[in-house]
Amino acid sequence: MVGCTTVEKPNKDVLFQVSTIDALLAGVYDGEISVAELNQNGDFGIGTFNSLDGEMVAVDGNIYKIRTDGVAYLMGDEEKTPFAVMTFFEPDEKVFMTGEIDYNELQEYLDNALGSKNIFYAFRIQGEFDYIKTRSVPKQSRPYPKLVDAVAKQAIFEFKDVKGTIIGFRSPDYVDGINVPGYHIHFITDDRKAGGHLLSVQMKDITVEVDHTTDFYMTLPKQGDFYDIDLSEDKQEELTKVEKD
Ligand SMILES: [Zn+2]
């Protein structure tokens, strides 16, 4: 008899997503997925934590929470998220950009350099940045306000000549309602002590490592507020207010 062994190779090109962006916009700030589960589904990602307590940065297999005090805290396995996007970061290509680049130019340049706008991309930029502006969102208590109202009290952080890592995703326009169409970027410093949701950047001569991500997995809450909210309305206008500078 001839033996046959199947070696299970994990699919690393999966975008693993917890809940939907519109649920977060509607004030669903508590979820069931833990940091331990996120770590099983990626080593790179962004999101937030239960009670909307800060911005999430997942990098090199560690998950950090940047709170409104500006400090990045390393999270333990038990911490939970209402919204997160993770993947195993394995770059497929490198995009080089020379000269001065700001946030809009980064988006325009990548839009042209990437082969298609119809798949997901994870991208990483490591280096020294002339200027970075980030924000974090304050922890909420029940009854939860909508995200647009919670973000009105965001804390802003500015960095000059800072070494760090940009953790970004580009999602297709058709994810409207599920994820953020276009670019969603977070930042963490090299010393892993600060960062946040990226609002503005000035940098020069950068290398963007890009991971083409063609599989998509979404896990929805098993219970809770998600079951009672109305997700039939278009929330693009609120999303723009919440995400942009
Ligand atoms: Zn964000």
PDB file of C-alpha atoms and ligand atoms in Angstrom:
ATOM      1  CA  MET A   1       0.000   0.000   0.000  1.00  0.00           C
ATOM      2  CA  VAL A   2       1.298   3.405  -0.893  1.00  0.00           C
ATOM      3  CA  GLY A   3       1.038   5.960   1.859  1.00  0.00           C
ATOM      4  CA  CYS A   4       0.005   9.474   1.115  1.00  0.00           C
ATOM      5  CA  THR A   5       0.565  12.416   3.383  1.00  0.00           C
ATOM      6  CA  THR A   6      -1.170  15.703   2.784  1.00  0.00           C
ATOM      7  CA  VAL A   7       0.690  18.638   4.200  1.00  0.00           C
ATOM      8  CA  GLU A   8      -1.723  21.406   5.118  1.00  0.00           C
ATOM      9  CA  LYS A   9      -0.253  24.689   4.003  1.00  0.00           C
ATOM     10  CA  PRO A  10      -2.096  27.632   5.547  1.00  0.00           C
ATOM     11  CA  ASN A  11      -3.384  30.116   2.996  1.00  0.00           C
ATOM     12  CA  LYS A  12      -1.548  33.301   3.852  1.00  0.00           C
ATOM     13  CA  ASP A  13      -3.284  35.514   1.287  1.00  0.00           C
ATOM     14  CA  VAL A  14      -6.448  35.899   3.343  1.00  0.00           C
ATOM     15  CA  LEU A  15      -7.759  39.192   4.600  1.00  0.00           C
ATOM     16  CA  PHE A  16      -9.301  38.201   7.931  1.00  0.00           C
ATOM     17  CA  GLN A  17     -11.920  40.709   9.001  1.00  0.00           C
ATOM     18  CA  VAL A  18     -13.857  41.060  12.253  1.00  0.00           C
ATOM     19  CA  SER A  19     -17.364  42.560  11.842  1.00  0.00           C
ATOM     20  CA  THR A  20     -18.113  45.422   9.421  1.00  0.00           C
ATOM     21  CA  ILE A  21     -17.065  49.082   9.306  1.00  0.00           C
ATOM     22  CA  ASP A  22     -20.725  50.160   9.188  1.00  0.00           C
ATOM     23  CA  ALA A  23     -21.396  48.297  12.448  1.00  0.00           C
ATOM     24  CA  LEU A  24     -18.511  50.242  14.015  1.00  0.00           C
ATOM     25  CA  LEU A  25     -19.920  53.490  12.596  1.00  0.00           C
ATOM     26  CA  ALA A  26     -23.268  52.583  14.165  1.00  0.00           C
ATOM     27  CA  GLY A  27     -21.662  52.201  17.616  1.00  0.00           C
ATOM     28  CA  VAL A  28     -21.130  48.434  17.900  1.00  0.00           C
ATOM     29  CA  TYR A  29     -17.997  48.696  20.056  1.00  0.00           C
ATOM     30  CA  ASP A  30     -17.922  45.288  21.738  1.00  0.00           C
ATOM     31  CA  GLY A  31     -16.882  42.080  20.023  1.00  0.00           C
ATOM     32  CA  GLU A  32     -15.950  38.517  20.898  1.00  0.00           C
ATOM     33  CA  ILE A  33     -12.783  37.948  18.892  1.00  0.00           C
ATOM     34  CA  SER A  34      -9.680  37.983  21.090  1.00  0.00           C
ATOM     35  CA  VAL A  35      -6.112  39.022  20.414  1.00  0.00           C
ATOM     36  CA  ALA A  36      -5.191  35.307  20.546  1.00  0.00           C
ATOM     37  CA  GLU A  37      -7.608  34.608  17.673  1.00  0.00           C
ATOM     38  CA  LEU A  38      -6.344  37.606  15.702  1.00  0.00           C
ATOM     39  CA  ASN A  39      -2.807  36.272  16.073  1.00  0.00           C
ATOM     40  CA  GLN A  40      -3.922  32.947  14.595  1.00  0.00           C
ATOM     41  CA  ASN A  41      -5.195  34.773  11.524  1.00  0.00           C
ATOM     42  CA  GLY A  42      -2.381  37.173  10.789  1.00  0.00           C
ATOM     43  CA  ASP A  43       0.748  38.949  11.975  1.00  0.00           C
ATOM     44  CA  PHE A  44      -0.122  42.337  10.467  1.00  0.00           C
ATOM     45  CA  GLY A  45      -3.219  44.455  10.801  1.00  0.00           C
ATOM     46  CA  ILE A  46      -5.281  47.334  12.108  1.00  0.00           C
ATOM     47  CA  GLY A  47      -8.489  47.865  14.059  1.00  0.00           C
ATOM     48  CA  THR A  48      -9.743  48.933  17.451  1.00  0.00           C
ATOM     49  CA  PHE A  49     -10.604  47.340  20.827  1.00  0.00           C
ATOM     50  CA  ASN A  50     -13.726  46.768  22.895  1.00  0.00           C
ATOM     51  CA  SER A  51     -15.381  49.968  24.172  1.00  0.00           C
ATOM     52  CA  LEU A  52     -13.584  51.681  21.250  1.00  0.00           C
ATOM     53  CA  ASP A  53     -10.565  51.873  23.536  1.00  0.00           C
ATOM     54  CA  GLY A  54      -7.815  53.057  21.193  1.00  0.00           C
ATOM     55  CA  GLU A  55      -6.283  52.213  17.814  1.00  0.00           C
ATOM     56  CA  MET A  56      -4.931  48.760  17.011  1.00  0.00           C
ATOM     57  CA  VAL A  57      -1.629  48.082  15.313  1.00  0.00           C
ATOM     58  CA  ALA A  58      -0.573  44.487  14.643  1.00  0.00           C
ATOM     59  CA  VAL A  59       3.008  44.200  13.483  1.00  0.00           C
ATOM     60  CA  ASP A  60       5.469  41.277  13.444  1.00  0.00           C
ATOM     61  CA  GLY A  61       2.986  39.165  15.405  1.00  0.00           C
ATOM     62  CA  ASN A  62       2.514  41.642  18.258  1.00  0.00           C
ATOM     63  CA  ILE A  63      -0.700  43.577  18.818  1.00  0.00           C
ATOM     64  CA  TYR A  64      -0.572  47.073  20.301  1.00  0.00           C
ATOM     65  CA  LYS A  65      -3.231  49.449  21.555  1.00  0.00           C
ATOM     66  CA  ILE A  66      -2.513  53.162  21.145  1.00  0.00           C
ATOM     67  CA  ARG A  67      -4.722  54.961  23.636  1.00  0.00           C
ATOM     68  CA  THR A  68      -5.608  58.669  23.809  1.00  0.00           C
ATOM     69  CA  ASP A  69      -2.623  59.210  26.108  1.00  0.00           C
ATOM     70  CA  GLY A  70      -0.517  58.535  22.996  1.00  0.00           C
ATOM     71  CA  VAL A  71       1.117  55.450  24.475  1.00  0.00           C
ATOM     72  CA  ALA A  72       1.254  52.088  22.643  1.00  0.00           C
ATOM     73  CA  TYR A  73       0.490  49.169  24.983  1.00  0.00           C
ATOM     74  CA  LEU A  74       1.322  45.569  24.091  1.00  0.00           C
ATOM     75  CA  MET A  75      -1.922  43.586  24.342  1.00  0.00           C
ATOM     76  CA  GLY A  76      -2.390  40.206  25.987  1.00  0.00           C
ATOM     77  CA  ASP A  77      -4.336  37.276  24.498  1.00  0.00           C
ATOM     78  CA  GLU A  78      -7.588  38.073  26.323  1.00  0.00           C
ATOM     79  CA  GLU A  79      -8.178  41.575  24.940  1.00  0.00           C
ATOM     80  CA  LYS A  80     -11.069  41.713  22.452  1.00  0.00           C
ATOM     81  CA  THR A  81     -11.978  43.639  19.325  1.00  0.00           C
ATOM     82  CA  PRO A  82     -15.227  44.824  17.701  1.00  0.00           C
ATOM     83  CA  PHE A  83     -13.487  45.532  14.351  1.00  0.00           C
ATOM     84  CA  ALA A  84     -10.145  44.448  12.955  1.00  0.00           C
ATOM     85  CA  VAL A  85      -8.439  43.522   9.695  1.00  0.00           C
ATOM     86  CA  MET A  86      -5.538  41.057   9.727  1.00  0.00           C
ATOM     87  CA  THR A  87      -3.337  39.182   7.274  1.00  0.00           C
ATOM     88  CA  PHE A  88      -0.048  37.303   7.201  1.00  0.00           C
ATOM     89  CA  PHE A  89       2.245  39.863   5.619  1.00  0.00           C
ATOM     90  CA  GLU A  90       4.305  38.337   2.806  1.00  0.00           C
ATOM     91  CA  PRO A  91       5.227  41.025   0.277  1.00  0.00           C
ATOM     92  CA  ASP A  92       4.705  40.159  -3.405  1.00  0.00           C
ATOM     93  CA  GLU A  93       6.264  43.329  -4.784  1.00  0.00           C
ATOM     94  CA  LYS A  94       8.092  46.495  -3.854  1.00  0.00           C
ATOM     95  CA  VAL A  95       7.097  49.935  -5.092  1.00  0.00           C
ATOM     96  CA  PHE A  96       9.723  52.691  -4.978  1.00  0.00           C
ATOM     97  CA  MET A  97       8.818  56.352  -4.731  1.00  0.00           C
ATOM     98  CA  THR A  98      11.383  59.143  -4.926  1.00  0.00           C
ATOM     99  CA  GLY A  99      11.140  62.756  -3.837  1.00  0.00           C
ATOM    100  CA  GLU A 100       8.731  64.266  -1.340  1.00  0.00           C
ATOM    101  CA  ILE A 101       5.505  62.360  -0.806  1.00  0.00           C
ATOM    102  CA  ASP A 102       2.417  63.233   1.207  1.00  0.00           C
ATOM    103  CA  TYR A 103      -0.661  61.145   2.011  1.00  0.00           C
ATOM    104  CA  ASN A 104      -2.538  62.053  -1.193  1.00  0.00           C
ATOM    105  CA  GLU A 105       0.515  61.455  -3.363  1.00  0.00           C
ATOM    106  CA  LEU A 106       1.079  58.076  -1.725  1.00  0.00           C
ATOM    107  CA  GLN A 107      -2.480  57.051  -2.593  1.00  0.00           C
ATOM    108  CA  GLU A 108      -2.277  58.359  -6.178  1.00  0.00           C
ATOM    109  CA  TYR A 109       1.084  56.725  -6.777  1.00  0.00           C
ATOM    110  CA  LEU A 110       0.028  53.369  -5.353  1.00  0.00           C
ATOM    111  CA  ASP A 111      -3.242  53.502  -7.308  1.00  0.00           C
ATOM    112  CA  ASN A 112      -1.177  53.730 -10.491  1.00  0.00           C
ATOM    113  CA  ALA A 113       1.501  51.247  -9.464  1.00  0.00           C
ATOM    114  CA  LEU A 114      -0.809  48.470  -8.284  1.00  0.00           C
ATOM    115  CA  GLY A 115      -2.060  46.172 -11.000  1.00  0.00           C
ATOM    116  CA  SER A 116      -5.769  46.312 -10.214  1.00  0.00           C
ATOM    117  CA  LYS A 117      -8.170  48.152  -7.940  1.00  0.00           C
ATOM    118  CA  ASN A 118     -10.279  45.031  -7.554  1.00  0.00           C
ATOM    119  CA  ILE A 119      -8.313  43.001  -4.997  1.00  0.00           C
ATOM    120  CA  PHE A 120      -7.151  43.776  -1.457  1.00  0.00           C
ATOM    121  CA  TYR A 121      -3.619  44.956  -0.762  1.00  0.00           C
ATOM    122  CA  ALA A 122      -1.739  45.075   2.501  1.00  0.00           C
ATOM    123  CA  PHE A 123       1.281  47.354   2.459  1.00  0.00           C
ATOM    124  CA  ARG A 124       4.115  48.313   4.758  1.00  0.00           C
ATOM    125  CA  ILE A 125       6.487  51.259   4.706  1.00  0.00           C
ATOM    126  CA  GLN A 126       9.417  51.131   7.104  1.00  0.00           C
ATOM    127  CA  GLY A 127      11.776  54.027   7.531  1.00  0.00           C
ATOM    128  CA  GLU A 128      12.172  57.547   8.803  1.00  0.00           C
ATOM    129  CA  PHE A 129       9.304  59.959   8.242  1.00  0.00           C
ATOM    130  CA  ASP A 130       9.681  63.764   8.129  1.00  0.00           C
ATOM    131  CA  TYR A 131       6.239  64.287   9.606  1.00  0.00           C
ATOM    132  CA  ILE A 132       3.397  62.087  10.803  1.00  0.00           C
ATOM    133  CA  LYS A 133       0.040  63.017  12.283  1.00  0.00           C
ATOM    134  CA  THR A 134      -2.056  60.329  13.957  1.00  0.00           C
ATOM    135  CA  ARG A 135      -5.084  60.129  16.171  1.00  0.00           C
ATOM    136  CA  SER A 136      -6.593  57.808  18.728  1.00  0.00           C
ATOM    137  CA  VAL A 137     -10.191  57.412  19.825  1.00  0.00           C
ATOM    138  CA  PRO A 138     -11.359  57.673  23.458  1.00  0.00           C
ATOM    139  CA  LYS A 139     -12.800  54.702  25.339  1.00  0.00           C
ATOM    140  CA  GLN A 140     -16.604  54.856  25.370  1.00  0.00           C
ATOM    141  CA  SER A 141     -19.219  53.811  27.895  1.00  0.00           C
ATOM    142  CA  ARG A 142     -22.816  52.714  27.309  1.00  0.00           C
ATOM    143  CA  PRO A 143     -25.055  53.885  25.801  1.00  0.00           C
ATOM    144  CA  TYR A 144     -22.517  54.047  22.977  1.00  0.00           C
ATOM    145  CA  PRO A 145     -22.579  57.071  20.653  1.00  0.00           C
ATOM    146  CA  LYS A 146     -22.093  56.734  16.905  1.00  0.00           C
ATOM    147  CA  LEU A 147     -18.476  56.640  15.764  1.00  0.00           C
ATOM    148  CA  VAL A 148     -18.711  60.087  14.171  1.00  0.00           C
ATOM    149  CA  ASP A 149     -19.584  61.534  17.607  1.00  0.00           C
ATOM    150  CA  ALA A 150     -16.945  59.513  19.481  1.00  0.00           C
ATOM    151  CA  VAL A 151     -14.250  60.603  17.012  1.00  0.00           C
ATOM    152  CA  ALA A 152     -15.145  64.268  17.612  1.00  0.00           C
ATOM    153  CA  LYS A 153     -13.212  63.824  20.895  1.00  0.00           C
ATOM    154  CA  GLN A 154     -10.190  62.125  19.323  1.00  0.00           C
ATOM    155  CA  ALA A 155      -6.646  62.857  20.525  1.00  0.00           C
ATOM    156  CA  ILE A 156      -4.130  64.039  17.909  1.00  0.00           C
ATOM    157  CA  PHE A 157      -0.402  63.217  17.914  1.00  0.00           C
ATOM    158  CA  GLU A 158       2.344  64.723  15.778  1.00  0.00           C
ATOM    159  CA  PHE A 159       5.784  63.279  15.099  1.00  0.00           C
ATOM    160  CA  LYS A 160       8.798  64.860  13.408  1.00  0.00           C
ATOM    161  CA  ASP A 161      11.751  62.906  11.936  1.00  0.00           C
ATOM    162  CA  VAL A 162      10.343  59.735  13.404  1.00  0.00           C
ATOM    163  CA  LYS A 163      11.391  56.153  12.672  1.00  0.00           C
ATOM    164  CA  GLY A 164       8.557  53.696  12.372  1.00  0.00           C
ATOM    165  CA  THR A 165       6.280  51.484  10.329  1.00  0.00           C
ATOM    166  CA  ILE A 166       3.213  52.330   8.296  1.00  0.00           C
ATOM    167  CA  ILE A 167       0.686  49.489   8.295  1.00  0.00           C
ATOM    168  CA  GLY A 168      -1.846  49.969   5.513  1.00  0.00           C
ATOM    169  CA  PHE A 169      -4.596  48.338   3.519  1.00  0.00           C
ATOM    170  CA  ARG A 170      -6.142  49.245   0.203  1.00  0.00           C
ATOM    171  CA  SER A 171      -9.609  47.775  -0.306  1.00  0.00           C
ATOM    172  CA  PRO A 172     -11.720  47.805  -3.470  1.00  0.00           C
ATOM    173  CA  ASP A 173     -14.576  50.301  -3.848  1.00  0.00           C
ATOM    174  CA  TYR A 174     -17.080  47.456  -3.729  1.00  0.00           C
ATOM    175  CA  VAL A 175     -16.389  46.837   0.005  1.00  0.00           C
ATOM    176  CA  ASP A 176     -18.513  49.932   0.776  1.00  0.00           C
ATOM    177  CA  GLY A 177     -20.337  49.135   4.027  1.00  0.00           C
ATOM    178  CA  ILE A 178     -18.085  46.210   4.935  1.00  0.00           C
ATOM    179  CA  ASN A 179     -14.609  47.743   5.108  1.00  0.00           C
ATOM    180  CA  VAL A 180     -13.039  51.100   4.199  1.00  0.00           C
ATOM    181  CA  PRO A 181     -12.983  51.533   0.400  1.00  0.00           C
ATOM    182  CA  GLY A 182      -9.530  52.775  -0.610  1.00  0.00           C
ATOM    183  CA  TYR A 183      -6.828  53.397   1.972  1.00  0.00           C
ATOM    184  CA  HIS A 184      -6.851  52.756   5.719  1.00  0.00           C
ATOM    185  CA  ILE A 185      -3.499  53.256   7.413  1.00  0.00           C
ATOM    186  CA  HIS A 186      -2.114  53.046  10.957  1.00  0.00           C
ATOM    187  CA  PHE A 187       1.371  53.858  12.231  1.00  0.00           C
ATOM    188  CA  ILE A 188       3.675  52.706  15.014  1.00  0.00           C
ATOM    189  CA  THR A 189       7.110  53.993  15.985  1.00  0.00           C
ATOM    190  CA  ASP A 190      10.231  51.808  15.833  1.00  0.00           C
ATOM    191  CA  ASP A 191      10.425  51.686  19.623  1.00  0.00           C
ATOM    192  CA  ARG A 192       6.739  50.507  19.656  1.00  0.00           C
ATOM    193  CA  LYS A 193       5.851  53.233  22.143  1.00  0.00           C
ATOM    194  CA  ALA A 194       3.497  55.475  20.090  1.00  0.00           C
ATOM    195  CA  GLY A 195       1.442  55.644  16.912  1.00  0.00           C
ATOM    196  CA  GLY A 196      -2.225  55.664  15.903  1.00  0.00           C
ATOM    197  CA  HIS A 197      -4.605  56.006  12.947  1.00  0.00           C
ATOM    198  CA  LEU A 198      -2.742  57.935  10.252  1.00  0.00           C
ATOM    199  CA  LEU A 199      -4.191  61.339   9.325  1.00  0.00           C
ATOM    200  CA  SER A 200      -1.249  62.938   7.539  1.00  0.00           C
ATOM    201  CA  VAL A 201       2.307  62.105   6.461  1.00  0.00           C
ATOM    202  CA  GLN A 202       5.312  63.764   4.836  1.00  0.00           C
ATOM    203  CA  MET A 203       8.107  61.462   3.700  1.00  0.00           C
ATOM    204  CA  LYS A 204      10.704  61.065   0.988  1.00  0.00           C
ATOM    205  CA  ASP A 205      12.357  58.276  -1.005  1.00  0.00           C
ATOM    206  CA  ILE A 206      10.316  55.383   0.278  1.00  0.00           C
ATOM    207  CA  THR A 207       9.918  51.691  -0.459  1.00  0.00           C
ATOM    208  CA  VAL A 208       6.398  50.311  -0.184  1.00  0.00           C
ATOM    209  CA  GLU A 209       6.213  46.548   0.338  1.00  0.00           C
ATOM    210  CA  VAL A 210       2.928  45.252  -1.071  1.00  0.00           C
ATOM    211  CA  ASP A 211       1.124  42.000  -0.296  1.00  0.00           C
ATOM    212  CA  HIS A 212      -1.543  41.039  -2.853  1.00  0.00           C
ATOM    213  CA  THR A 213      -4.489  39.588  -0.945  1.00  0.00           C
ATOM    214  CA  THR A 214      -7.067  37.697  -2.978  1.00  0.00           C
ATOM    215  CA  ASP A 215      -9.019  35.837  -0.302  1.00  0.00           C
ATOM    216  CA  PHE A 216     -11.446  37.456   2.093  1.00  0.00           C
ATOM    217  CA  TYR A 217     -12.849  36.015   5.316  1.00  0.00           C
ATOM    218  CA  MET A 218     -15.323  37.903   7.487  1.00  0.00           C
ATOM    219  CA  THR A 219     -16.517  36.825  10.913  1.00  0.00           C
ATOM    220  CA  LEU A 220     -19.678  38.471  12.254  1.00  0.00           C
ATOM    221  CA  PRO A 221     -20.654  38.727  15.928  1.00  0.00           C
ATOM    222  CA  LYS A 222     -22.517  35.721  17.343  1.00  0.00           C
ATOM    223  CA  GLN A 223     -24.615  37.940  19.628  1.00  0.00           C
ATOM    224  CA  GLY A 224     -25.013  41.470  21.004  1.00  0.00           C
ATOM    225  CA  ASP A 225     -25.650  44.952  19.594  1.00  0.00           C
ATOM    226  CA  PHE A 226     -24.861  43.870  16.036  1.00  0.00           C
ATOM    227  CA  TYR A 227     -28.205  42.054  15.917  1.00  0.00           C
ATOM    228  CA  ASP A 228     -30.296  45.131  16.668  1.00  0.00           C
ATOM    229  CA  ILE A 229     -28.798  47.903  14.542  1.00  0.00           C
ATOM    230  CA  ASP A 230     -30.045  49.106  11.167  1.00  0.00           C
ATOM    231  CA  LEU A 231     -27.362  48.543   8.531  1.00  0.00           C
ATOM    232  CA  SER A 232     -29.530  49.419   5.535  1.00  0.00           C
ATOM    233  CA  GLU A 233     -28.380  53.039   5.191  1.00  0.00           C
ATOM    234  CA  ASP A 234     -25.336  54.217   3.271  1.00  0.00           C
ATOM    235  CA  LYS A 235     -22.744  55.589   5.723  1.00  0.00           C
ATOM    236  CA  GLN A 236     -20.044  56.782   3.310  1.00  0.00           C
ATOM    237  CA  GLU A 237     -20.375  60.410   4.376  1.00  0.00           C
ATOM    238  CA  GLU A 238     -19.882  59.508   8.052  1.00  0.00           C
ATOM    239  CA  LEU A 239     -16.979  57.240   7.146  1.00  0.00           C
ATOM    240  CA  THR A 240     -15.163  60.070   5.357  1.00  0.00           C
ATOM    241  CA  LYS A 241     -15.593  62.318   8.430  1.00  0.00           C
ATOM    242  CA  VAL A 242     -14.307  59.593  10.735  1.00  0.00           C
ATOM    243  CA  GLU A 243     -11.303  58.421   8.708  1.00  0.00           C
ATOM    244  CA  LYS A 244      -9.858  61.577   7.207  1.00  0.00           C
ATOM    245  CA  ASP A 245      -8.005  64.564   8.616  1.00  0.00           C
TER     246      ASP A 245
HETATM  247 ZN    ZN B   1      -7.985  53.402  11.652  1.00  0.00          ZN
END
